[in-house]
Coordinates of C-alpha atoms in Angstrom, one line a residue:
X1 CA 26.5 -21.3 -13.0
X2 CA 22.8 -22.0 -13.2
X3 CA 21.5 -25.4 -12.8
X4 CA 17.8 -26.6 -14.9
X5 CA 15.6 -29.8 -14.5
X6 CA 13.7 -30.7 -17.7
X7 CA 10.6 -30.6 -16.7
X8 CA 7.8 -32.6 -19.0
X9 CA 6.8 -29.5 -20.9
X10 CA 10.8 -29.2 -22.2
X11 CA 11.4 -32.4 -23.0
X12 CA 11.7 -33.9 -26.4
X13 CA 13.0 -30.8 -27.9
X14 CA 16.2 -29.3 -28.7
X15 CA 18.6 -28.5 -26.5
X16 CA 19.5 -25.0 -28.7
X17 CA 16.0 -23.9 -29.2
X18 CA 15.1 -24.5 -25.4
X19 CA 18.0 -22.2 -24.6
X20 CA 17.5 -19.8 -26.9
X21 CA 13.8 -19.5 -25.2
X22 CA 15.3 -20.2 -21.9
X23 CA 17.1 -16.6 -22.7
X24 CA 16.0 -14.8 -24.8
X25 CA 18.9 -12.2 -24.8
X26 CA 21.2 -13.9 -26.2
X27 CA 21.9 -14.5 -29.7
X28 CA 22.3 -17.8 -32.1
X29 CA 26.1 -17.0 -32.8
X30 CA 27.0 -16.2 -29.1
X31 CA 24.7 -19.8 -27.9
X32 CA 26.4 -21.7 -30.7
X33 CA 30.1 -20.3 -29.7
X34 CA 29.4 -20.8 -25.5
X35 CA 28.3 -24.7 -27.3
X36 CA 31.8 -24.8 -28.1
X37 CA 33.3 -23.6 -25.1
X38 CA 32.2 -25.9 -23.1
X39 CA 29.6 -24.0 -21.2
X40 CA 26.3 -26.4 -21.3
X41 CA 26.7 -30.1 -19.4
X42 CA 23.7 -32.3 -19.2
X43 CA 24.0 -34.7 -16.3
X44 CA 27.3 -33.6 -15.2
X45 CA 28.5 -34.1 -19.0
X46 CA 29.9 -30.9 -21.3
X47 CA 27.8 -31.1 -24.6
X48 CA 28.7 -29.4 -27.9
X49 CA 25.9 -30.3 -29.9
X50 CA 22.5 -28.2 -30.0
X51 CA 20.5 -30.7 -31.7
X52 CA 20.6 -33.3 -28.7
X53 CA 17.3 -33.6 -27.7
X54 CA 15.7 -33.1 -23.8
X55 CA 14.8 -35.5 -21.9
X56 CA 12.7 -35.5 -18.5
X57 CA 14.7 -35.3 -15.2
X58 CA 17.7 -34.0 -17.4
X59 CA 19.5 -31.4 -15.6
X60 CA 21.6 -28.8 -17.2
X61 CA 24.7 -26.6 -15.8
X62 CA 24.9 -23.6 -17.7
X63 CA 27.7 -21.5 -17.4
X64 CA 26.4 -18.1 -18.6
X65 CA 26.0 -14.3 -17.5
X66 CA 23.1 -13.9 -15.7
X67 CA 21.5 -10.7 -17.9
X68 CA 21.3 -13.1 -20.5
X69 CA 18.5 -14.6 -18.4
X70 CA 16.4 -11.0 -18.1
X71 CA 12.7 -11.7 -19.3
X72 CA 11.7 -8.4 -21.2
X73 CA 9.8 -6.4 -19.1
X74 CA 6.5 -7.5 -20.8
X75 CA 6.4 -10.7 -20.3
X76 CA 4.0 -11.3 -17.8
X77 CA 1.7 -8.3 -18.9
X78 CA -1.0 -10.6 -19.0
X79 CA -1.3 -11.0 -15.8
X80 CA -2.9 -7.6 -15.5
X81 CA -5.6 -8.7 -17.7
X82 CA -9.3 -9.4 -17.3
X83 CA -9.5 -12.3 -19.1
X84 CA -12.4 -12.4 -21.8
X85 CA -13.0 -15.2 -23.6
X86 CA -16.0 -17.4 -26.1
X87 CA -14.9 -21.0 -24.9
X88 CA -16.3 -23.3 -27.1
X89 CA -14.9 -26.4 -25.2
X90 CA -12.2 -27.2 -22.7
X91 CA -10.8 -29.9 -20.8
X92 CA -7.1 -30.5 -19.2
X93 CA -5.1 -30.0 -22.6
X94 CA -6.7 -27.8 -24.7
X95 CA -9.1 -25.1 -24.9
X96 CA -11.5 -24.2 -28.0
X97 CA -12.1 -20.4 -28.2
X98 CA -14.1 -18.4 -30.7
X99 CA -12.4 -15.5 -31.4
X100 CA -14.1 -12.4 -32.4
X101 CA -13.5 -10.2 -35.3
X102 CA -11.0 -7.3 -35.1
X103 CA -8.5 -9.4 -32.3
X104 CA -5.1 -10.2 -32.6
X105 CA -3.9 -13.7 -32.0
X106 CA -0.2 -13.0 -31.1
X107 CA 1.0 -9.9 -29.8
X108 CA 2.5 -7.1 -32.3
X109 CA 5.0 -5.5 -32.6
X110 CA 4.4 -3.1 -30.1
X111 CA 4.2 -5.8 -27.0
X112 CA 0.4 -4.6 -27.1
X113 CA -1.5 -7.1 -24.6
X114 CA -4.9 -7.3 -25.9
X115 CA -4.5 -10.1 -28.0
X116 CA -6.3 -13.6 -28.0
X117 CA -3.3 -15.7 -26.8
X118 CA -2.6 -12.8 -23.5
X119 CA -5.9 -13.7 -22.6
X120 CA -5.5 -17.2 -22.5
X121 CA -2.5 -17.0 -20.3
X122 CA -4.1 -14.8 -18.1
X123 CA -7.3 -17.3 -18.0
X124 CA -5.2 -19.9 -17.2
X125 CA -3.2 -18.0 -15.0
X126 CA -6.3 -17.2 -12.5
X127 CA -7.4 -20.7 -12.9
X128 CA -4.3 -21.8 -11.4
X129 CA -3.3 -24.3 -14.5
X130 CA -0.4 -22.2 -15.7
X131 CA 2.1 -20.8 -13.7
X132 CA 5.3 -18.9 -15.7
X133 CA 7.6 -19.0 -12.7
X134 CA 7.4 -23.2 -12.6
X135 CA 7.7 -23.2 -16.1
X136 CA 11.7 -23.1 -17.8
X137 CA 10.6 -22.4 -21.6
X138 CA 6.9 -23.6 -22.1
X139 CA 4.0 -20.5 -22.3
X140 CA 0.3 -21.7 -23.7
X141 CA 0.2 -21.4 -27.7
X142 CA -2.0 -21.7 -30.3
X143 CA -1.9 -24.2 -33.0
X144 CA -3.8 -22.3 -36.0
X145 CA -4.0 -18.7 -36.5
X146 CA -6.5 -16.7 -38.0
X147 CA -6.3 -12.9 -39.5
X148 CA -7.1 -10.6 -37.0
X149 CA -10.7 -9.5 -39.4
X150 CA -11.8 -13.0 -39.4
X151 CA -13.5 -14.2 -36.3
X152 CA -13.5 -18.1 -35.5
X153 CA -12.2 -20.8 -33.7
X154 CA -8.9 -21.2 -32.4
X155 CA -6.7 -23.7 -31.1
X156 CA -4.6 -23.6 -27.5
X157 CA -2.3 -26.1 -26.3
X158 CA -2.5 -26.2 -22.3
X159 CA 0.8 -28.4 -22.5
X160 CA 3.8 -29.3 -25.1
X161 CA 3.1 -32.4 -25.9
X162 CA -0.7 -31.2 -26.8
X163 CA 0.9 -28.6 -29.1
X164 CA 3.4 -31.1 -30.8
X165 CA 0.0 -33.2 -31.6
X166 CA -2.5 -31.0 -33.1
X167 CA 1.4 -29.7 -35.0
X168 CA 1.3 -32.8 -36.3
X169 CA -2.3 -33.6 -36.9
X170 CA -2.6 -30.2 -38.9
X171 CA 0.3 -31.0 -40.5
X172 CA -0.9 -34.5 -41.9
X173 CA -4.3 -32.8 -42.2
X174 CA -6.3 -34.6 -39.7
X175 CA -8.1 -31.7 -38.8
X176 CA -10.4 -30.3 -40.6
X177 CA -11.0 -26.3 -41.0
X178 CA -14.1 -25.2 -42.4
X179 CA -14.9 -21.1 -42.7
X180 CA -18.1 -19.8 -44.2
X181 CA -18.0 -16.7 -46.0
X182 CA -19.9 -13.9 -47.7
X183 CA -18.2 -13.7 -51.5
X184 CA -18.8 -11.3 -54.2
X185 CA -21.3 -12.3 -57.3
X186 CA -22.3 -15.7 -57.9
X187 CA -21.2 -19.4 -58.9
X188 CA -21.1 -21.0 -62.0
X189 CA -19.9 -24.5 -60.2
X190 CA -21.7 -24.6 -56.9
X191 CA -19.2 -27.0 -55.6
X192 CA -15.7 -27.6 -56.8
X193 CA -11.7 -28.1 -55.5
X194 CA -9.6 -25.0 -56.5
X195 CA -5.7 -26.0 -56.8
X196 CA -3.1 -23.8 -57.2
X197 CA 0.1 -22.0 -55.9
X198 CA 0.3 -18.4 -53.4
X199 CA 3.2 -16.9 -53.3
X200 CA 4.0 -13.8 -50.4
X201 CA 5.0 -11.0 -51.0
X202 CA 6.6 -9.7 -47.6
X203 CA 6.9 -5.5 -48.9
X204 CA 3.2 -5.4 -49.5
X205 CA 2.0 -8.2 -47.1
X206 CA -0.6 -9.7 -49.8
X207 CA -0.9 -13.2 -51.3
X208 CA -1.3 -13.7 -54.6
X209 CA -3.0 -16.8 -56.3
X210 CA -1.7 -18.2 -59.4
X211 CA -3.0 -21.1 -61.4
X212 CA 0.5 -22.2 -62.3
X213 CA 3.4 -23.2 -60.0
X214 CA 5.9 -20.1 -59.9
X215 CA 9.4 -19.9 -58.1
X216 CA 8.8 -19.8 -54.2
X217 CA 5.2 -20.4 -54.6
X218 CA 3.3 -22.3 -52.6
X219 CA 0.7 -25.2 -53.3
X220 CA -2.7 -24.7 -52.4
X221 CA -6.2 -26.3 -52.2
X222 CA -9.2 -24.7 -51.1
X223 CA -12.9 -26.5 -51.3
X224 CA -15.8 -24.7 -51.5
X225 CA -19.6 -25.5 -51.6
X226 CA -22.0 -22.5 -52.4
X227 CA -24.8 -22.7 -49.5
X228 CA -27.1 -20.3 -50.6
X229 CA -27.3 -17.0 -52.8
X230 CA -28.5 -13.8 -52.5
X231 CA -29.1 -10.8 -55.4
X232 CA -25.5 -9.9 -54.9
X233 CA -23.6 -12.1 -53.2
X234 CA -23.2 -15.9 -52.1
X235 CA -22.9 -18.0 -49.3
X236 CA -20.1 -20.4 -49.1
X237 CA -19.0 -23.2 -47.2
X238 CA -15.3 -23.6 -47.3
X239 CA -12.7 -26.8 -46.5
X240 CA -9.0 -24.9 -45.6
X241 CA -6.9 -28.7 -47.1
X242 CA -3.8 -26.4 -47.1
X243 CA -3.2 -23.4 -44.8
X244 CA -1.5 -21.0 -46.6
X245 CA -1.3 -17.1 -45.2
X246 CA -5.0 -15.0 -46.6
X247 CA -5.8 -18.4 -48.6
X248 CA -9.1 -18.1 -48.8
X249 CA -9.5 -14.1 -49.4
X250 CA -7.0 -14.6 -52.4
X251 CA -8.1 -17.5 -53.8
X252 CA -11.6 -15.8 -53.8
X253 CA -10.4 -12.6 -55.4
X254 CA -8.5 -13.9 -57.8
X255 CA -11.5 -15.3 -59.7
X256 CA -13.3 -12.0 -58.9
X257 CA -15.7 -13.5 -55.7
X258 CA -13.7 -11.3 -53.3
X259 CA -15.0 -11.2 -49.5
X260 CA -17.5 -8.8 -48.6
X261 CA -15.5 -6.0 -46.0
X262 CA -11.9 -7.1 -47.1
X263 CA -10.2 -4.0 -47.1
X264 CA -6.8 -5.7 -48.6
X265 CA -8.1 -7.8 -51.7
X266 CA -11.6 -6.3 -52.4
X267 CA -12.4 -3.5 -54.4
X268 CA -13.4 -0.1 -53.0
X269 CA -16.3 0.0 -55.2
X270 CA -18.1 -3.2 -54.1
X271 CA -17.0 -2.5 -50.7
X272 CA -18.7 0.6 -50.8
X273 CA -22.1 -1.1 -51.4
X274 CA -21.8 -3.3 -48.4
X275 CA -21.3 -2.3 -44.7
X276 CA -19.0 -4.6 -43.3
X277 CA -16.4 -3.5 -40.2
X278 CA -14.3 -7.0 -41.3
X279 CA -14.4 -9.1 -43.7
X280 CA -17.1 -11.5 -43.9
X281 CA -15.5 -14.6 -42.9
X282 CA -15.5 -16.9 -40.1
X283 CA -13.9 -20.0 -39.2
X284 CA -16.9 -22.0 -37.4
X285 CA -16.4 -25.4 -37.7
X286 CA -13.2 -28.0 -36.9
X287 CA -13.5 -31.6 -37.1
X288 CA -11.1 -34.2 -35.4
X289 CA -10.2 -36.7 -38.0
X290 CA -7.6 -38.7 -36.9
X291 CA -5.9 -41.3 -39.3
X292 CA -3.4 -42.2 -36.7
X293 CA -2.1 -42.1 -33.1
X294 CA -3.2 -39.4 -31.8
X295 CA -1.3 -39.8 -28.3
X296 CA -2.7 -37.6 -25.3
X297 CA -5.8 -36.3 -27.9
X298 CA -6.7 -39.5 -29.0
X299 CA -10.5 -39.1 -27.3
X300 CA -11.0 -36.4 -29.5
X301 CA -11.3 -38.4 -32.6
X302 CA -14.0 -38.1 -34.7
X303 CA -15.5 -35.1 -32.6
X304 CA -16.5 -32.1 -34.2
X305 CA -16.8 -28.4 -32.9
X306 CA -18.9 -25.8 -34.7
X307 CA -20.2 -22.7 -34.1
X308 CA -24.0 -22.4 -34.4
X309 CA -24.9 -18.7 -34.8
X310 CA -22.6 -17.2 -36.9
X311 CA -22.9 -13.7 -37.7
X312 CA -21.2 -11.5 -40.1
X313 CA -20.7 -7.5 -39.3

């Protein structure tokens, strides 16, 4: 039998996805059966039901085999690293980073290190603010992700209850995204609201854009404001007001503006006129615009967080 406290960075979450984080060897059906059987309590009482939420000073009696408690041998990799980050801005619950063209934000498949969030761990790490062995479940994580071409800023949580509000703030669009990008050709509407429905398609990894709603399609809404325009191409401003998986590069291609240097959506042809190593989009500005409680964040409404040189390469 092990015994747990619920620290603050586990509570308010479910008791079957802490454990399932908590260890990560085991599977859903075996945690759900060992549910039954008896083998959680929570203050000295056996609980059945996974969906009970944590609270702080909670302790749990688990009655499991230890292996199922083995971290993979990767997971504090990131403590060999040399940390190397663009910090935009930073205080005691979040950090801002710019992250550069041609990085990972998550690890792949291959437990490969040198990614955006690894860094981060290790940053904090070093700095003393994050500690893995005083933690039960909670690891720094970002709240928006960006393709590993497109370079930009990115959102870390230094805490859980940080992540669960810019969750929720992106989720009820408080925050804004804005990307510039290089597109293909020119405007005919210089500013205008494209709405519409992307559907995945998981064999081939690409997004495609469709005016009309199809089954398992998702809705969409991109913004975009032409800034300037050059023989060939155009500038363009663009508001993310849904964030849908390659949003921006599909919705672009579809109406044949593709990026410049996207490899996926763009044609060889014009690619082959342009020298781009990634496609020629950035996310350089995020604006705080809170609507409602914002809990913990709430002095970061109405702030705004750009990045001033941006270059495409």
């Amino acid at each position: 039998m092990r015994e747990f406290a619920v620290g603050k960075n586990d509570a308010n979450q479910r008791l079957d996805k802490f454990l399932l984080k908590l260890m990560p060897c085991i599977s859903k059906n075996m945690l759900y059966k060992s549910l039954r059987k008896n083998c959680v309590k929570i203050n000295g009482r056996h609980i059945k039901d996974g969906s009970v939420k944590l609270l702080e000073g909670d302790i749990l009696s688990l009655y499991f085999a230890d292996g199922f408690f083995e971290k993979p041998a990767y997971t504090y990799d990131f403590i060999k690293i040399s940390p190397n980050l663009d910090i935009i801005y930073e205080d005691e619950n979040l950090l801002i980073i710019n992250k550069p063209q041609g990085v990972l934000v998550h690890e792949d498949e291959k437990q490969n290190t040198d990614n955006l969030l690894s860094h981060i761990k290790s940053y904090l790490y070093k700095k003393g603010e994050y500690l893995p062995d005083k933690e039960n479940t909670f690891a720094p994580a970002l709240a928006n992700r960006i393709d590993r071409g497109t370079g930009g800023i990115v959102l870390a949580a230094k805490n859980a209850e940080t992540l669960r509000v810019l969750n929720e703030k992106i989720k009820k669009r408080e925050i804004k995204k804005f990307y510039l990008c290089l597109a293909y050709g020119h405007f005919r509407e210089k500013e205008a609201e494209i709405r519409g429905y992307i559907l995945r398609d998981e064999k081939s990894k690409k997004t495609a854009f469709s005016e009309h709603e199809t089954a398992g399609a998702k809705e969409t809404v991109t913004a975009y404001r032409v800034l300037e325009e050059f023989p060939e191409y155009s500038l363009l401003e663009i508001e993310l007001k849904t964030g849908r998986t390659h949003q921006i590069r599909a919705v672009l291609a579809y109406f044949g503006h593709s990026l410049l240097g996207d490899r996926k959506y763009t044609k060889a042809e014009i690619n082959r006129k342009f020298h781009f190593s990634n496609q020629a989009l950035c996310a350089y500005k995020i604006e705080f615009d809170f609507k409602s409680k914002a809990g913990l964040l709430e002095y970061l409404g109405g702030r705004i967080f750009e990045i001033k040189d941006v270059k495409f390469r």
